[in-house]
CSV table of C-alpha atoms in Angstrom, one decimal:
chain,number,residue,atom,x,y,z
I,1,MET,CA,-7.4,28.5,-7.5
I,2,SER,CA,-9.3,28.8,-4.2
I,3,PHE,CA,-11.2,26.2,-2.2
I,4,LYS,CA,-14.2,26.5,0.1
I,5,CYS,CA,-13.5,23.1,1.9
I,6,VAL,CA,-10.1,21.8,2.8
I,7,ALA,CA,-10.0,18.1,3.9
I,8,PHE,CA,-7.0,16.5,5.6
I,9,ASP,CA,-5.7,13.0,6.0
I,10,VAL,CA,-4.5,12.4,9.6
I,11,ASP,CA,-1.4,10.2,9.8
I,12,GLY,CA,1.5,11.7,8.0
I,13,THR,CA,-0.4,14.9,7.3
I,14,LEU,CA,-1.6,16.3,10.6
I,15,LEU,CA,0.2,14.0,12.9
I,16,ASP,CA,3.6,12.4,12.8
I,17,THR,CA,2.6,8.9,13.8
I,18,GLU,CA,4.8,6.7,11.6
I,19,LYS,CA,7.1,5.5,14.4
I,20,ALA,CA,4.2,4.7,16.8
I,21,VAL,CA,2.3,2.9,14.1
I,22,LEU,CA,5.2,0.7,12.9
I,23,VAL,CA,6.6,-0.1,16.3
I,24,SER,CA,3.2,-1.2,17.6
I,25,LEU,CA,2.6,-3.2,14.4
I,26,GLN,CA,5.9,-5.0,14.8
I,27,LYS,CA,4.9,-6.1,18.3
I,28,VAL,CA,1.6,-7.4,17.0
I,29,LEU,CA,3.2,-9.4,14.2
I,30,LEU,CA,5.8,-10.9,16.6
I,31,GLU,CA,2.9,-12.2,18.7
I,32,GLU,CA,0.7,-13.3,15.8
I,33,THR,CA,3.2,-14.7,13.3
I,34,GLY,CA,6.5,-15.0,15.2
I,35,GLN,CA,8.2,-12.6,12.8
I,36,THR,CA,9.2,-9.0,13.1
I,37,PRO,CA,9.5,-7.4,9.6
I,38,ALA,CA,11.6,-4.3,9.3
I,39,GLU,CA,9.8,-1.0,9.5
I,40,GLU,CA,10.6,-0.3,5.8
I,41,GLU,CA,8.8,-3.5,4.8
I,42,LEU,CA,5.7,-2.3,6.7
I,43,ARG,CA,5.4,1.2,5.4
I,44,PHE,CA,2.8,0.2,2.9
I,45,VAL,CA,0.3,0.0,5.8
I,46,LEU,CA,0.4,3.8,6.2
I,47,GLY,CA,-2.8,5.2,4.7
I,48,ILE,CA,-5.0,2.1,4.6
I,49,PRO,CA,-7.4,0.7,7.2
I,50,GLY,CA,-5.6,-1.4,9.9
I,51,VAL,CA,-7.7,-4.5,9.4
I,52,THR,CA,-6.9,-4.4,5.7
I,53,ALA,CA,-3.2,-4.1,6.4
I,54,LEU,CA,-3.3,-7.1,8.7
I,55,GLU,CA,-5.2,-9.1,6.2
I,56,GLN,CA,-2.5,-8.3,3.6
I,57,LEU,CA,0.1,-9.4,6.1
I,58,GLY,CA,-1.5,-12.8,6.5
I,59,VAL,CA,-2.5,-12.4,10.2
I,60,PRO,CA,-4.9,-15.3,11.0
I,61,ASP,CA,-7.4,-13.2,12.9
I,62,PRO,CA,-7.1,-9.6,11.6
I,63,GLY,CA,-10.0,-8.3,13.8
I,64,ALA,CA,-8.5,-9.5,17.1
I,65,ALA,CA,-5.0,-8.4,16.0
I,66,PHE,CA,-6.3,-5.0,15.1
I,67,ASP,CA,-7.6,-4.5,18.7
I,68,LYS,CA,-4.1,-5.4,20.0
I,69,TRP,CA,-2.5,-3.0,17.5
I,70,VAL,CA,-4.7,-0.1,18.8
I,71,ALA,CA,-3.8,-1.0,22.4
I,72,TYR,CA,-0.1,-1.2,21.7
I,73,ALA,CA,-0.2,2.1,19.8
I,74,ARG,CA,-1.6,3.8,22.8
I,75,GLU,CA,1.4,2.5,24.8
I,76,VAL,CA,3.7,4.5,22.5
I,77,ASP,CA,1.6,7.5,22.0
I,78,HIS,CA,4.4,9.6,23.4
I,79,LEU,CA,6.0,9.1,20.0
I,80,VAL,CA,3.1,11.0,18.3
I,81,THR,CA,3.5,14.7,17.5
I,82,VAL,CA,1.6,17.4,15.5
I,83,PHE,CA,3.7,18.4,12.5
I,84,PRO,CA,5.2,21.9,12.8
I,85,GLY,CA,2.9,24.6,11.2
I,86,ILE,CA,-0.3,22.5,11.3
I,87,VAL,CA,-2.0,24.4,14.1
I,88,GLU,CA,-1.1,27.7,12.6
I,89,LEU,CA,-2.5,26.6,9.2
I,90,LEU,CA,-5.8,25.4,10.7
I,91,ASP,CA,-6.1,28.7,12.6
I,92,GLU,CA,-5.6,30.7,9.4
I,93,LEU,CA,-8.0,28.6,7.3
I,94,GLN,CA,-10.7,28.9,10.0
I,95,ASP,CA,-10.2,32.6,10.3
I,96,ALA,CA,-10.6,32.8,6.5
I,97,GLY,CA,-13.9,31.0,6.7
I,98,VAL,CA,-12.8,27.8,5.0
I,99,THR,CA,-14.7,24.6,6.0
I,100,LEU,CA,-12.3,22.0,7.5
I,101,GLY,CA,-12.8,18.3,7.0
I,102,LEU,CA,-11.0,15.0,7.9
I,103,VAL,CA,-10.9,12.0,5.6
I,104,THR,CA,-8.9,9.2,7.3
I,105,SER,CA,-8.4,5.4,7.2
I,106,ARG,CA,-8.5,5.3,11.0
I,107,THR,CA,-11.6,4.0,12.7
I,108,ARG,CA,-13.6,6.5,14.8
I,109,ILE,CA,-12.1,5.0,18.0
I,110,GLU,CA,-8.6,5.3,16.7
I,111,LEU,CA,-9.2,8.9,15.6
I,112,ASP,CA,-10.6,10.2,18.9
I,113,GLY,CA,-7.6,9.5,21.0
I,114,ASP,CA,-4.8,11.5,19.4
I,115,LEU,CA,-6.9,14.3,17.9
I,116,VAL,CA,-8.8,14.9,21.1
I,117,HIS,CA,-5.5,14.8,23.0
I,118,PHE,CA,-4.0,17.5,20.9
I,119,GLY,CA,-7.2,19.6,20.8
I,120,LEU,CA,-7.6,19.3,17.0
I,121,LEU,CA,-10.8,17.3,16.5
I,122,GLU,CA,-13.2,20.1,17.4
I,123,ARG,CA,-11.8,22.2,14.5
I,124,PHE,CA,-13.3,19.9,11.8
I,125,ARG,CA,-16.9,20.3,10.6
I,126,ALA,CA,-17.0,17.0,8.7
I,127,VAL,CA,-15.2,13.8,9.7
I,128,VAL,CA,-15.1,10.6,7.6
I,129,CYS,CA,-13.5,7.5,9.1
I,130,ALA,CA,-12.9,4.0,7.9
I,131,ASP,CA,-16.1,2.8,9.6
I,132,ASP,CA,-18.2,5.5,7.9
I,133,THR,CA,-18.0,4.1,4.3
I,134,GLU,CA,-18.1,0.7,2.6
I,135,GLY,CA,-15.2,1.6,0.3
I,136,HIS,CA,-11.9,2.9,1.6
I,137,LYS,CA,-9.0,4.8,0.1
I,138,PRO,CA,-7.9,4.6,-2.7
I,139,ASP,CA,-11.7,4.3,-3.5
I,140,PRO,CA,-13.4,7.6,-3.8
I,141,ASP,CA,-16.1,6.8,-1.2
I,142,PRO,CA,-14.6,8.7,1.8
I,143,LEU,CA,-14.3,12.0,-0.2
I,144,LEU,CA,-17.7,11.4,-1.8
I,145,LYS,CA,-19.2,11.1,1.7
I,146,LEU,CA,-17.4,14.3,2.8
I,147,MET,CA,-19.0,16.2,-0.1
I,148,ALA,CA,-22.4,14.6,0.5
I,149,ASP,CA,-22.2,15.7,4.2
I,150,THR,CA,-21.0,19.3,3.5
I,151,GLY,CA,-22.8,20.0,0.2
I,152,PHE,CA,-19.6,21.0,-1.6
I,153,SER,CA,-18.8,20.1,-5.2
I,154,PRO,CA,-15.5,18.5,-6.2
I,155,GLY,CA,-14.2,21.7,-7.6
I,156,GLU,CA,-14.7,23.4,-4.2
I,157,VAL,CA,-12.7,20.8,-2.3
I,158,LEU,CA,-8.9,20.3,-1.8
I,159,TYR,CA,-7.6,17.1,-0.2
I,160,ILE,CA,-4.3,17.1,1.6
I,161,GLY,CA,-2.5,13.8,2.2
I,162,ASP,CA,0.8,12.0,2.2
I,163,THR,CA,0.3,8.7,0.3
I,164,VAL,CA,-0.5,7.4,-3.1
I,165,TYR,CA,-3.8,6.1,-1.6
I,166,ASP,CA,-4.8,9.7,-0.8
I,167,SER,CA,-3.8,10.8,-4.3
I,168,GLN,CA,-5.9,8.0,-5.9
I,169,CYS,CA,-8.9,8.7,-3.7
I,170,ALA,CA,-8.8,12.4,-4.6
I,171,ARG,CA,-8.5,11.7,-8.4
I,172,ALA,CA,-11.3,9.2,-8.3
I,173,ALA,CA,-13.6,11.7,-6.5
I,174,GLY,CA,-12.6,14.5,-8.9
I,175,VAL,CA,-11.0,16.5,-6.1
I,176,LYS,CA,-7.7,18.4,-6.3
I,177,PHE,CA,-4.9,16.9,-4.3
I,178,ALA,CA,-2.0,18.4,-2.4
I,179,LEU,CA,0.9,16.2,-1.4
I,180,ALA,CA,2.2,16.9,2.2
I,181,LEU,CA,5.9,16.4,1.6
I,182,TRP,CA,6.6,16.8,5.3
I,183,GLY,CA,5.0,13.4,5.9
I,184,ALA,CA,5.2,11.7,2.5
I,185,GLY,CA,7.5,8.7,2.1
I,186,ASP,CA,7.5,9.2,-1.7
I,187,PRO,CA,7.8,12.7,-3.0
I,188,ASN,CA,6.8,11.7,-6.5
I,189,VAL,CA,3.2,10.7,-5.7
I,190,PRO,CA,1.0,12.2,-8.4
I,191,CYS,CA,-0.6,15.5,-7.2
I,192,ASP,CA,-1.9,18.9,-8.2
I,193,TYR,CA,0.2,20.7,-5.6
I,194,ARG,CA,3.5,19.5,-4.0
I,195,VAL,CA,3.8,21.3,-0.6
I,196,ALA,CA,6.9,21.4,1.5
I,197,HIS,CA,5.5,23.1,4.6
I,198,PRO,CA,1.9,23.7,5.9
I,199,ALA,CA,2.4,27.4,5.6
I,200,GLU,CA,2.5,27.1,1.8
I,201,LEU,CA,-1.0,25.8,1.8
I,202,ALA,CA,-2.6,29.1,3.0
I,203,ALA,CA,-2.4,30.8,-0.3
I,204,ILE,CA,-3.6,27.7,-2.2
I,205,CYS,CA,-6.6,27.3,0.1
I,206,ARG,CA,-7.9,30.9,0.1
I,207,PRO,CA,-11.7,30.8,0.0
I,208,ALA,CA,-13.6,31.9,-3.1
I,209,PRO,CA,-15.0,35.4,-2.9
I,210,GLY,CA,-18.6,35.6,-1.6
I,211,ARG,CA,-18.5,32.4,0.4
């Protein structure tokens, strides 16, 4: 199968941000609740909006705590890296005429920092953040907005992510899903393609003839 539009999640797919996200969250929780859960206990927050995660963790003022989390994450941004092979994959897809998109649970402010720093944001024609839709992953709203913005149909889009939230979002939107094993905490997340390295995606994502 070939795809005309390839959409990427950010954390755990383009960028290795897990350590930075969890370390900064632990700092917030210590201040807000007096407790420091282990990183493994907090991994469920990866892939959902930050305010939603803080609500689920019982933080009294999730909005204010989220602002702290963003600030603390910036203090450890040296821990963030681009996964090996991602830049080369984006180059190859762009050269082949594939439209690139982003569908992320980050807010627009969160997104700009890391992706601008690594020079990645300008590569993407369509960007859907948490503050762009009423529903968030695992709801289909983010991918539905991506398709509305680009004009592509579900059969023309491939979504690449690392969590069950990404998988559920793609399924609900009628879009094929590729699991990025290089960032996935659970290799058994339901998917149409299970991919060990970004280089393997090039053949899957070849554009349809005539587009």
